Tab-separated table of C-alpha atoms in Angstrom:
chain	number	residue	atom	x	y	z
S	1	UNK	CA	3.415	40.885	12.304
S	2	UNK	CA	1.262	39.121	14.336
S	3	UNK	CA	1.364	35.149	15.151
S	4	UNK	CA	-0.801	32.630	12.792
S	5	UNK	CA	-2.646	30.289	14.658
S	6	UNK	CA	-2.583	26.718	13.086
S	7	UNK	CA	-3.507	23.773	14.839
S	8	UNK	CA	-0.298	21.413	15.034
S	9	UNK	CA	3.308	22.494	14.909
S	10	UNK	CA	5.574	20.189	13.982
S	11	UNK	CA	9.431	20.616	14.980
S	12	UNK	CA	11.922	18.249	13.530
S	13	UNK	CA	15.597	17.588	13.209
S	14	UNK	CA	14.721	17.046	9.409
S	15	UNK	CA	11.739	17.218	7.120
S	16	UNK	CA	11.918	15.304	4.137
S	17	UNK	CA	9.537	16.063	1.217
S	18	UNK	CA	10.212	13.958	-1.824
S	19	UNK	CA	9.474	16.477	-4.114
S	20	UNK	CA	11.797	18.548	-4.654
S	21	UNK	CA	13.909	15.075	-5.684
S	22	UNK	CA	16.758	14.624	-2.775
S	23	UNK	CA	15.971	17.695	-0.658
S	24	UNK	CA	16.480	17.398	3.358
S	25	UNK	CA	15.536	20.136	5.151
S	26	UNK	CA	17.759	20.699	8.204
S	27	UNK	CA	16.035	22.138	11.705
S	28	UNK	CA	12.480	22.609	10.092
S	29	UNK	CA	9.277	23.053	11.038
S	30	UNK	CA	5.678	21.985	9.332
S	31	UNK	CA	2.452	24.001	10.379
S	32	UNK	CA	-0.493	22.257	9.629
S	33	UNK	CA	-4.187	23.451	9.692
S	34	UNK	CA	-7.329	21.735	8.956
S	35	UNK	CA	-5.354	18.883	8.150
S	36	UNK	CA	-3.684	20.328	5.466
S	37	UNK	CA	-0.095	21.885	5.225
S	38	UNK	CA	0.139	25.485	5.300
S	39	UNK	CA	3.828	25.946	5.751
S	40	UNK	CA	7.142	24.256	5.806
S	41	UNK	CA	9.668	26.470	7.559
S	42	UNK	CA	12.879	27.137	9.408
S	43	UNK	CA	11.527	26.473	12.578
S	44	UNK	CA	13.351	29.436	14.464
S	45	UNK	CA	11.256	31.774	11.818
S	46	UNK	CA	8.374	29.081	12.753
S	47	UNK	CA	8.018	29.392	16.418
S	48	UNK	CA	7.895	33.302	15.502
S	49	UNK	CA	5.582	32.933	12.701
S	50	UNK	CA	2.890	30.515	14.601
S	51	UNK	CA	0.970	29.638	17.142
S	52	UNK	CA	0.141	25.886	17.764
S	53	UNK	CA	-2.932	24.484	19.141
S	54	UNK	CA	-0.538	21.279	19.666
S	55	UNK	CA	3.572	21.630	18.997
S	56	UNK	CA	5.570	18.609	19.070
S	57	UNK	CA	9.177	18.509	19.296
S	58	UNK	CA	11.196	16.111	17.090
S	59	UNK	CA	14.378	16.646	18.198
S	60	UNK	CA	15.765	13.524	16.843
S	61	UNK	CA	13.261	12.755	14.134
S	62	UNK	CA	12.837	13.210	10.054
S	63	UNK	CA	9.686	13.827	8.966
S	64	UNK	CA	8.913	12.087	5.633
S	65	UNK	CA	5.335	11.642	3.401
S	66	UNK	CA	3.596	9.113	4.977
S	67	UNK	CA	4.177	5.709	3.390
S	68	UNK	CA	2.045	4.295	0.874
S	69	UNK	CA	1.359	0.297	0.095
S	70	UNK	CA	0.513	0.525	-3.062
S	71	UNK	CA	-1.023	-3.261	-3.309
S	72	UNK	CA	-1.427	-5.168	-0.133
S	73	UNK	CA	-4.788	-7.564	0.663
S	74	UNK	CA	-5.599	-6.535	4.388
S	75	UNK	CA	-7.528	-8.976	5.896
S	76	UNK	CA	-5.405	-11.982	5.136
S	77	UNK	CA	-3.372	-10.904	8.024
S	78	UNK	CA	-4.665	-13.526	9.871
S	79	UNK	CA	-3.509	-16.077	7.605
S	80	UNK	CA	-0.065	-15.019	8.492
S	81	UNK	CA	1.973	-17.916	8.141
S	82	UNK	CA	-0.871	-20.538	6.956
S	83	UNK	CA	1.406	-21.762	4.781
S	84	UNK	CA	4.782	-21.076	4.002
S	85	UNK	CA	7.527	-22.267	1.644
S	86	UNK	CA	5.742	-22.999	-1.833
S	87	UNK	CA	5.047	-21.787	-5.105
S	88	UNK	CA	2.324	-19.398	-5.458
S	89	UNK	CA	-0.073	-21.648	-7.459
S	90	UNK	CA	0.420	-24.742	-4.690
S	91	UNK	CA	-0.103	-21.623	-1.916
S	92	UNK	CA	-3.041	-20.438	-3.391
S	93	UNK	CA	-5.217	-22.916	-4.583
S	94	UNK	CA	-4.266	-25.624	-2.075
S	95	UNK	CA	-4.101	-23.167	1.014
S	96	UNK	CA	-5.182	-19.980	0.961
S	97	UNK	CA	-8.415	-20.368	-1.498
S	98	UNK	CA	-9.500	-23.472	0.536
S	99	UNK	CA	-9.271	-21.420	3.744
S	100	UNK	CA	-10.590	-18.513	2.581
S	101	UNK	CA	-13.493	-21.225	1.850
S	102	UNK	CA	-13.691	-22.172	4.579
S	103	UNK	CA	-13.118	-19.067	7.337
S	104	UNK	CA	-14.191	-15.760	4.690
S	105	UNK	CA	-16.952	-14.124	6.180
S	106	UNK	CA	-17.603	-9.961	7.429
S	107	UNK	CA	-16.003	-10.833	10.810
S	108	UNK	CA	-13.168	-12.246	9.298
S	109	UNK	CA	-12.783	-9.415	7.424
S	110	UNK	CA	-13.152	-6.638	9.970
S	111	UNK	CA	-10.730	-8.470	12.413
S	112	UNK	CA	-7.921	-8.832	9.689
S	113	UNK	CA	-7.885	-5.519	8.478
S	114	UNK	CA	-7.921	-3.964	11.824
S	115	UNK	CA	-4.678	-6.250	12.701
S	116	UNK	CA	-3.667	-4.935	9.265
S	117	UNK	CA	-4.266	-1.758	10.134
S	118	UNK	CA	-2.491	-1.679	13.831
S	119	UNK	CA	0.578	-3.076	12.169
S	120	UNK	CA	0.920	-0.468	9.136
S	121	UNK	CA	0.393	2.275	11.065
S	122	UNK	CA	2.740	1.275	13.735
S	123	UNK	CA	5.274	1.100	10.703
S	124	UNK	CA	4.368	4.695	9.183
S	125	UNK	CA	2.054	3.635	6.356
S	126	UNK	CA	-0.561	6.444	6.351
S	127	UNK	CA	-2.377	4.479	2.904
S	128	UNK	CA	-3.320	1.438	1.373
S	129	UNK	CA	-4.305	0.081	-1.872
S	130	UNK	CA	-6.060	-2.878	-0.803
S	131	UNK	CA	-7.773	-5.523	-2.810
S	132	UNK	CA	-9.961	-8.221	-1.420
S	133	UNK	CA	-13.827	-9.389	-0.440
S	134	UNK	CA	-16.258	-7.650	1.773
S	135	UNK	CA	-14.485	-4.418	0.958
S	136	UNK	CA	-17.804	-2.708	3.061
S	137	UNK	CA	-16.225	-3.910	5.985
S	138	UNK	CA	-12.664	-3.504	5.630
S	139	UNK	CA	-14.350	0.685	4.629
S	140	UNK	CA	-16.380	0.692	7.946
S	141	UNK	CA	-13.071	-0.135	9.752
S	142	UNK	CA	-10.651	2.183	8.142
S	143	UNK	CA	-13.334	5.149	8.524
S	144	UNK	CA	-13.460	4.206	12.493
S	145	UNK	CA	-9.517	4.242	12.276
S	146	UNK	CA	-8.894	7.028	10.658
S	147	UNK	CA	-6.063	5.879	7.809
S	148	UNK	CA	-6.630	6.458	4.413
S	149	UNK	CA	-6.984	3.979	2.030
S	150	UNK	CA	-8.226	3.076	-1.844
S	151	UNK	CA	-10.495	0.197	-1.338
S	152	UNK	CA	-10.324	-3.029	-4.087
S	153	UNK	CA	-13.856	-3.279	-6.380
S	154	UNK	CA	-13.277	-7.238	-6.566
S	155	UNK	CA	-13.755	-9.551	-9.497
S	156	UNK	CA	-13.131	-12.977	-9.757
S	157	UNK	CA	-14.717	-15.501	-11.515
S	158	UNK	CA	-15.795	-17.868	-9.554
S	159	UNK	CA	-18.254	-17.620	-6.526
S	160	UNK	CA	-17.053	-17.108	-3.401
S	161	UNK	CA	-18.932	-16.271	0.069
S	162	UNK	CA	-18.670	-12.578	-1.169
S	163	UNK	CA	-20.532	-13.037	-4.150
S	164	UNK	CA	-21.897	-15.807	-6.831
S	165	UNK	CA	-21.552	-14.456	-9.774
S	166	UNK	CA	-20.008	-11.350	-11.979
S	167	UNK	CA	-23.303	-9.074	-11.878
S	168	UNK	CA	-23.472	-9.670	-8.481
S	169	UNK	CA	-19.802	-8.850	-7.734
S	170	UNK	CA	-20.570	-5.893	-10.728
S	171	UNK	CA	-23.728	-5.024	-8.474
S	172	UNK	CA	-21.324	-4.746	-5.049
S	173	UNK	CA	-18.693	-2.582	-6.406
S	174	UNK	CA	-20.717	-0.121	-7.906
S	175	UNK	CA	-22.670	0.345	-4.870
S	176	UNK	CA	-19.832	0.260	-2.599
S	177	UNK	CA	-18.181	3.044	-5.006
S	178	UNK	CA	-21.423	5.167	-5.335
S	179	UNK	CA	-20.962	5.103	-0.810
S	180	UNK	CA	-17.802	6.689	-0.887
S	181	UNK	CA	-17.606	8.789	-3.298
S	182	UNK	CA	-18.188	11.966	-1.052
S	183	UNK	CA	-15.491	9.889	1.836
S	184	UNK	CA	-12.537	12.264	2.400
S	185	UNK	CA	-10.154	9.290	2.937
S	186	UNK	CA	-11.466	6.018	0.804
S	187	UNK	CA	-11.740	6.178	-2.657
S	188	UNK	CA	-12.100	2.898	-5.135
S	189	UNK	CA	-10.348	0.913	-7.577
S	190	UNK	CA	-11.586	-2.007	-9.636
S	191	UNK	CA	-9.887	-4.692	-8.793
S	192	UNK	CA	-9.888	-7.479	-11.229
S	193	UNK	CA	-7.833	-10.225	-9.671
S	194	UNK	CA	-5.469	-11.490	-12.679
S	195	UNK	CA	-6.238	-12.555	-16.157
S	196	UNK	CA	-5.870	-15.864	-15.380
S	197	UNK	CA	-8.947	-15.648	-12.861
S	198	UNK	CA	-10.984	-12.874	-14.906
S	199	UNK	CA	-12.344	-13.505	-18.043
S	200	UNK	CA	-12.887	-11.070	-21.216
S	201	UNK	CA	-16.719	-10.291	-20.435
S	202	UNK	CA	-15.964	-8.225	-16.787
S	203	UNK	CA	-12.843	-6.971	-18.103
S	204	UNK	CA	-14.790	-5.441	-21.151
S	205	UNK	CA	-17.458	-4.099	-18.564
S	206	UNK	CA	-14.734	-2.642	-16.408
S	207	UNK	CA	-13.462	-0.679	-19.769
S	208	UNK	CA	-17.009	0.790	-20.434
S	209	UNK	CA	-17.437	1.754	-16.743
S	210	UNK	CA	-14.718	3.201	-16.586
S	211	UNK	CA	-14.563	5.456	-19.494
S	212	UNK	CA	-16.722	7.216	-17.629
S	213	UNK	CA	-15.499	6.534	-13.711
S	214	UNK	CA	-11.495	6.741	-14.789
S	215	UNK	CA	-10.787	4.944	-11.124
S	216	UNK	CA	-7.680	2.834	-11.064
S	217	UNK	CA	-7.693	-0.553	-11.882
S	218	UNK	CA	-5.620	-2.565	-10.136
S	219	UNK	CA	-4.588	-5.808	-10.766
S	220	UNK	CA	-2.043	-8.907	-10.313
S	221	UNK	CA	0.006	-8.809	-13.996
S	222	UNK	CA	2.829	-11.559	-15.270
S	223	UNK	CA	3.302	-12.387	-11.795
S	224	UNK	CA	4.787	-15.846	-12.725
S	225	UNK	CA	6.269	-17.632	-15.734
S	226	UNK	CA	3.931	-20.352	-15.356
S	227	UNK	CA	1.264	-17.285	-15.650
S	228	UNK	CA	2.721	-16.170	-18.800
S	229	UNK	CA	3.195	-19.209	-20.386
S	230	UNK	CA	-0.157	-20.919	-19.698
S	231	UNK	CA	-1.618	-17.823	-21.451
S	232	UNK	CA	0.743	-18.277	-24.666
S	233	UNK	CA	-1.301	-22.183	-24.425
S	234	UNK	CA	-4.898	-21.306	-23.781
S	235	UNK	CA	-5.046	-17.994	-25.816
S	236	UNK	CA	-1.922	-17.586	-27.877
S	237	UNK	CA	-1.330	-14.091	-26.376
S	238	UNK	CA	0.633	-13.181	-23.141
S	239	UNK	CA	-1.501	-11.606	-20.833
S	240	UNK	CA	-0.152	-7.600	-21.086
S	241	UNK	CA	-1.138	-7.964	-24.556
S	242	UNK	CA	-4.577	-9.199	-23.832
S	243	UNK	CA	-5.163	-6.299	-21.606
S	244	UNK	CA	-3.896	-4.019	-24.226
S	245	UNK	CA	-6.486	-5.514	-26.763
S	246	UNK	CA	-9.170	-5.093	-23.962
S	247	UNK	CA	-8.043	-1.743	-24.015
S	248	UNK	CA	-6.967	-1.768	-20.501
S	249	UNK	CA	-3.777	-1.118	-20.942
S	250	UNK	CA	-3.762	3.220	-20.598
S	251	UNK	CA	-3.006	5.656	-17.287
S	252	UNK	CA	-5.005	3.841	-14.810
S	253	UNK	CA	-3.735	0.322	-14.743
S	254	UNK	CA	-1.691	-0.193	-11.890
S	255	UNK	CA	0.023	-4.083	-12.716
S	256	UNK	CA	1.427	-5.593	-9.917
S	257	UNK	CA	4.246	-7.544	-9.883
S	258	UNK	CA	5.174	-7.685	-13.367
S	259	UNK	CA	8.114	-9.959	-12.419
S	260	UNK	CA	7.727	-11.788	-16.720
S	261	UNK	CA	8.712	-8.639	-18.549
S	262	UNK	CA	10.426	-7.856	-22.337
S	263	UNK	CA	12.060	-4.614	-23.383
S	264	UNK	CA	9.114	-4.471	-26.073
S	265	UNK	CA	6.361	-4.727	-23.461
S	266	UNK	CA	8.690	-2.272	-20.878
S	267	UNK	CA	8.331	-0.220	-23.308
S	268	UNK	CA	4.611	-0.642	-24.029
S	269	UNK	CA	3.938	0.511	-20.468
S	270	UNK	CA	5.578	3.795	-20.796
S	271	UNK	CA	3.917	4.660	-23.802
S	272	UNK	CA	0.651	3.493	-22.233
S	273	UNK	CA	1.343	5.431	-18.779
S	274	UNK	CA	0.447	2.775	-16.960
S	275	UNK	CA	1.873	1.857	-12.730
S	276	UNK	CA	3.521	-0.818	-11.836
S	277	UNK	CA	3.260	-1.756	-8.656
S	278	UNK	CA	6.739	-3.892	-7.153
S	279	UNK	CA	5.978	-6.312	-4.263
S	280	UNK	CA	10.102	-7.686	-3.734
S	281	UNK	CA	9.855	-9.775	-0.641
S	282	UNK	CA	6.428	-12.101	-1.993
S	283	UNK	CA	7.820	-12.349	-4.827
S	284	UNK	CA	11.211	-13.319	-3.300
S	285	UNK	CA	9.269	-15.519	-0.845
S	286	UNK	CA	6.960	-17.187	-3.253
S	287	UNK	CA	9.681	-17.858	-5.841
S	288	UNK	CA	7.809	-15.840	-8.541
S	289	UNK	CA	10.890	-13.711	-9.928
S	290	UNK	CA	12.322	-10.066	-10.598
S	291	UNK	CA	10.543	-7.135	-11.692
S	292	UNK	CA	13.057	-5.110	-13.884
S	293	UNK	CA	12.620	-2.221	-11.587
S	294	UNK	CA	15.809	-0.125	-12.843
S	295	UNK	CA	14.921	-0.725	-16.786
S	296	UNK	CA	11.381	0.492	-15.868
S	297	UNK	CA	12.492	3.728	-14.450
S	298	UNK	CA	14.748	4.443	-16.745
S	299	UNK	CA	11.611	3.771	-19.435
S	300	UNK	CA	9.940	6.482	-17.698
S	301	UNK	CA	7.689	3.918	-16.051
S	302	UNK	CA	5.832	5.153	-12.754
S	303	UNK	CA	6.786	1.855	-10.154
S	304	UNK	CA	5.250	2.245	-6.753
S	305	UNK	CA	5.706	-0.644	-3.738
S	306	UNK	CA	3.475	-2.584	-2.051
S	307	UNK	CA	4.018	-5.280	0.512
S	308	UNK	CA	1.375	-7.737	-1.007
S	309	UNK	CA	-0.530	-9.247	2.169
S	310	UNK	CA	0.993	-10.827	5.175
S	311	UNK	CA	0.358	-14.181	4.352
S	312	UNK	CA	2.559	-14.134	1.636
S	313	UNK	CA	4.976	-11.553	2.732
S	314	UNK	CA	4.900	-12.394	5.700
S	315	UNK	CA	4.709	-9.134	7.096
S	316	UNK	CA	3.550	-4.803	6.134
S	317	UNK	CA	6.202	-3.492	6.956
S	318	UNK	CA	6.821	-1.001	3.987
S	319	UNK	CA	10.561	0.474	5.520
S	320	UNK	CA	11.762	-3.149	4.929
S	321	UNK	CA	9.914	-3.191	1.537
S	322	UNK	CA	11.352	-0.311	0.558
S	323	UNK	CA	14.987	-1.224	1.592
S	324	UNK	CA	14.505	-4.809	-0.244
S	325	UNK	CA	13.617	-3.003	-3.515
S	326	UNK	CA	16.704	-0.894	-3.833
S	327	UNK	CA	18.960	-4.041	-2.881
S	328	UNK	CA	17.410	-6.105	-5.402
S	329	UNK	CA	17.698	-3.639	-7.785
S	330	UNK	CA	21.067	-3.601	-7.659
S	331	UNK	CA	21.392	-6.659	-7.402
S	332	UNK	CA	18.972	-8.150	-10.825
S	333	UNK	CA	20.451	-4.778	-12.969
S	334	UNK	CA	24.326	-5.343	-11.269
S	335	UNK	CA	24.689	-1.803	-10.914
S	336	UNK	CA	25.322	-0.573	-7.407
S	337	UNK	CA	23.699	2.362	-8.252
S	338	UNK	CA	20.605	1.541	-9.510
S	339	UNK	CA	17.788	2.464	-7.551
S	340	UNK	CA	19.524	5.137	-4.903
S	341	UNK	CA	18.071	6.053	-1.827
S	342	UNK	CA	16.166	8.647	-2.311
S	343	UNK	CA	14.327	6.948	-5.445
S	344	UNK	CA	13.632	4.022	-3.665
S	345	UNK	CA	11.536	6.668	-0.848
S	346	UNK	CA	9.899	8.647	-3.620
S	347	UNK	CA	8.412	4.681	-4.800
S	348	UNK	CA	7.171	4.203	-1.451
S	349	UNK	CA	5.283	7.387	-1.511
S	350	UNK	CA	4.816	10.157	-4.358
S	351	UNK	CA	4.876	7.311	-7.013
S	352	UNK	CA	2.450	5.315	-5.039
S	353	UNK	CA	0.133	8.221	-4.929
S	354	UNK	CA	0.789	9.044	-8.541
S	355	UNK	CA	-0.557	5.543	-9.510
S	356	UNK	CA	-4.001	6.050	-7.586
S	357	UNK	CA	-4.582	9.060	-8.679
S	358	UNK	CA	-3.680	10.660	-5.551
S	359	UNK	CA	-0.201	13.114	-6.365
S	360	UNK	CA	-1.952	16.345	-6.118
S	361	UNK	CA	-3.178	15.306	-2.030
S	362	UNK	CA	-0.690	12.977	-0.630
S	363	UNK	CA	2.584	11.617	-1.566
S	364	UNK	CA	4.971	14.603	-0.808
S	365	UNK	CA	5.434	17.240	1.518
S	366	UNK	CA	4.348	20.358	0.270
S	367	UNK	CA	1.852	23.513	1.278
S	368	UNK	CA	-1.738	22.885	0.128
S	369	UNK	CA	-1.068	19.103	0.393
S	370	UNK	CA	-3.202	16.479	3.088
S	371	UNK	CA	-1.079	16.625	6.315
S	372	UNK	CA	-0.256	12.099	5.993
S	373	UNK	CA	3.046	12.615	7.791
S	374	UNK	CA	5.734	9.865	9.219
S	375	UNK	CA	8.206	10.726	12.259
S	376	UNK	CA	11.215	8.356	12.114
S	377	UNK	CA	13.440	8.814	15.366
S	378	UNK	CA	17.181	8.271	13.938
S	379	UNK	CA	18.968	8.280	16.977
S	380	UNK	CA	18.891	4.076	17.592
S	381	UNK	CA	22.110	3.109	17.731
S	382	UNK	CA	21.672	0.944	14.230
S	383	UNK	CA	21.210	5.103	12.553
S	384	UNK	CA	23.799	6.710	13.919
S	385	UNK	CA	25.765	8.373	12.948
S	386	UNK	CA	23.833	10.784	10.598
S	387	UNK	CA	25.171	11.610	7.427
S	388	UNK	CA	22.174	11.336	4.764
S	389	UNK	CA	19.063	11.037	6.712
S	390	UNK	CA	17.636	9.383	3.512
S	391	UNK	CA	20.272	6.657	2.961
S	392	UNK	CA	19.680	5.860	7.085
S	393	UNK	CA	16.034	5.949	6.406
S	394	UNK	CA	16.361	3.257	3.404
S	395	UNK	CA	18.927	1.124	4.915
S	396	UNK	CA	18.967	1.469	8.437
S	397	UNK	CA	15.817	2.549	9.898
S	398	UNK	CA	13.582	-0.311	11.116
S	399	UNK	CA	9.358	0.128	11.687
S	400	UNK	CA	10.420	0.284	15.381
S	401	UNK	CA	11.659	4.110	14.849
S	402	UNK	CA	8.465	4.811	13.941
S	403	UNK	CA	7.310	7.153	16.477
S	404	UNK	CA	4.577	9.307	15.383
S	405	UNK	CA	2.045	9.628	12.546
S	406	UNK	CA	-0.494	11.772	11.338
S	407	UNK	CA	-3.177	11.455	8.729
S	408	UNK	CA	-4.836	14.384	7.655
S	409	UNK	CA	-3.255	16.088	10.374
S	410	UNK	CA	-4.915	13.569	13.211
S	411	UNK	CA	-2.399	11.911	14.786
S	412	UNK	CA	-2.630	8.274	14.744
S	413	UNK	CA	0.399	6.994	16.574
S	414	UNK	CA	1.371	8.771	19.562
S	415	UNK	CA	5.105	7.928	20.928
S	416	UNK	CA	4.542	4.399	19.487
S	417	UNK	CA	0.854	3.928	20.786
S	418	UNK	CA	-2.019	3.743	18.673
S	419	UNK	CA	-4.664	6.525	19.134
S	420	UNK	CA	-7.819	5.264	17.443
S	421	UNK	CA	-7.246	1.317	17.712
S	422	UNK	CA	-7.428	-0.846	21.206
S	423	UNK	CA	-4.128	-2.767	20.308
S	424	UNK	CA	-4.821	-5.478	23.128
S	425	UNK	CA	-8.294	-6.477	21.714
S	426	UNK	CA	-6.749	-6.715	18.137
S	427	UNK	CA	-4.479	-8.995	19.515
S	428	UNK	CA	-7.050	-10.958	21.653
S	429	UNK	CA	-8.824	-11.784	17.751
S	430	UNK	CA	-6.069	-12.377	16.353
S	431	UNK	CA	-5.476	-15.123	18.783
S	432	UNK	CA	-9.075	-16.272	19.021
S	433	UNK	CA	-9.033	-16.454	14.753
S	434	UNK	CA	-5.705	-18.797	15.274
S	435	UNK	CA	-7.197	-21.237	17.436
S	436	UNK	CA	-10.295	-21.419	15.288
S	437	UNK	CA	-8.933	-22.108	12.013
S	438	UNK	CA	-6.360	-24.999	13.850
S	439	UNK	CA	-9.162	-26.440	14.935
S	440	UNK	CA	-9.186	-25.058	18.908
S	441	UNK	CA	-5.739	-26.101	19.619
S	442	UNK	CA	-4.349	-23.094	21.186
S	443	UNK	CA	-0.687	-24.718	21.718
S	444	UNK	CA	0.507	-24.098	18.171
């Protein structure tokens, strides 16, 4: 039989696809045409089978799903270490809402997420679920780079420089929605901050929209005990059960954090369907508490992982996310094998598709599926030697093995450099946005 022709050939040492559950596939090969995967193959029967516009060789390398943050807020990469070392309320509403007052603005916006951006895909994260203002700009910026991403429909409250007032955030998300709906890359989510900073009116509006919509709504959920508790005071109900009797509570709520959880309301969220998206280092960082992670899996609970942004986190690196989850697991359930490996990968990917919507196009490797691919070079000295790729992946491999990545079959990191981002002038803003919000002094 005659050759195929495909346009990329990938060779590697191991291709890992998630789905089946614990597979490794030893000396494979992926073909890939219009950004899609058409084949996943020995690749002695593949360099036979094929003929490659592009091959790479991956000698060294497993191939895995490209990673997914499933909750991360872009932009506030330049507030990377604004403020470190408190509790999330004094963080928030004596730091980060006063800058955001203060510096918030289109530019802002654009700068962060590219820096965002840079730094996720230098770490294999092919997607992000991001939620935060001027999502128009942080869409114009992800189009020009090329990564795939489900961008935040903010509500809040109170006015910011984004918008005054809920019709007019209302008014921006539905237009900004109605732009991409045709976008092969960015989809939407509402993105209703928390219930402590939403009130019933939007929250009812989001229900009705989305009866007919069914996008995911993502939102910050029992992130605290002080969140919890000042609920019990103001409304007499904790806030998953205020969401259930907005009738929000269903298959499309992804609830992030969820570190202030009962077995009753565990397992609410199974019956409902509904994500939960685990952010382990901010909430390590910020004090907040432990998401149950093991009891929710065993519920039958979909948990995906997100990084949360980098001024909390302080970084998006999702391979040290990922590798933080499955210690703390074991640690908060004190079973050493709670949360194993290759679970732990499958949250960092097919789950995080699953909860946006997204399992039947990314999340796993499989033929038919959206070519968002990660190479991982495992011969560093901290990998070796081999004997589970997906245990060295999990708890050895660092971001700085990431060599390669493709989204939608474009590659996007090339042997470590960026292809569609100019990583010196990110860094140039980044500087330029540090001086400006200390005030010009450039030797801090």
């Amino acid at each position: 039989m005659p050759s195929q022709t495909v346009d990329t050939l990938l060779h590697a040492r191991w291709v890992i696809p998630v789905q089946p559950e614990r597979a490794c596939l030893n000396h494979h090969s992926i073909a890939i045409r219009a950004g899609r995967i058409v084949d996943i193959l020995p690749s002695a029967a593949a360099r036979g089978a094929y003929t490659a516009r592009e091959s790479v060789e991956l000698p060294s390398h497993a191939l895995i799903p490209g990673l997914i943050n499933a909750h991360t807020h872009a932009a506030m990469s330049l507030f990377r270490g604004l403020a470190d070392d408190l509790p999330l309320m004094d963080w928030l509403t004596q730091h980060i809402w006063p800058a955001e007052a203060r510096w918030l603005n289109p530019e802002f916006v654009r700068d962060g997420v590219r820096l965002a951006a840079a730094e996720m895909l230098k770490g294999g994260t092919t997607c992000l679920n991001d939620m935060y203002f001027f999502a128009e700009d942080a869409a114009a910026v992800l189009h020009e780079t090329g990564m795939r991403a489900c961008l935040g429909l903010i509500l809040i409250d109170f006015p910011t420089a984004y918008a005054q007032t809920p019709d007019e955030y209302f008014d921006k998300a539905l237009k900004l929605h109605d732009s991409l709906r045709h976008d092969p890359l960015l989809r939407t989510a509402f993105a209703p901050h928390a219930p402590y900073s939403v009130s019933d009116g939007p929250l009812t509006r989001i229900r009705t929209v989305n009866n007919e919509l069914n996008l995911p709504v993502h939102m910050h959920v029992h992130e605290t005990a002080h969140e919890v508790e000042e609920a019990v005071a103001k409304t007499g109900a904790r806030p998953l059960a205020r969401l259930e009797s907005l009738e929000l509570l269903g298959p499309t709520l992804m609830a992030v954090h969820m570190t202030q959880l009962t077995a009753a309301e565990i397992t609410q969220l199974a019956a409902a369907g509904a994500s939960v998206v685990h952010c382990p280092q901010s909430n390590l960082k910020l004090a907040s508490g432990f998401c149950p992670v093991q009891a929710l899996l065993t519920a039958g609970v979909n948990v995906a992982i997100g990084t949360d942004g980098a001024a909390s986190n302080n970084d998006l690196d999702m391979l040290s996310e990922l590798r933080t989850a499955a210690l703390l697991a074991k640690a908060v359930s004190g079973n050493a094998s709670a949360l194993p490996a290759h679970t732990a990968l499958r949250m960092a990917t097919l789950n995080g598709a699953r909860a946006l919507g997204l399992e039947e196009e990314i999340g796993s490797l499989q033929n038919g599926k959206a070519a968002d691919i990660t190479a991982i070079d495992l011969s560093a000295l901290a990998s070796q030697p081999v004997y589970d790729p997906i245990s060295q992946i999990v708890y050895t491999a660092s971001r700085d093995q990431v060599t390669d990545v493709w989204v939608a079959g474009k590659r996007l990191l090339t042997n470590r450099v960026l292809t569609t981002l100019d990583e010196a002038a990110i860094l140039s803003r980044a500087q330029a946005w540090r001086d400006k919000i200390q005030g010009n002094d450039s030797s801090n």
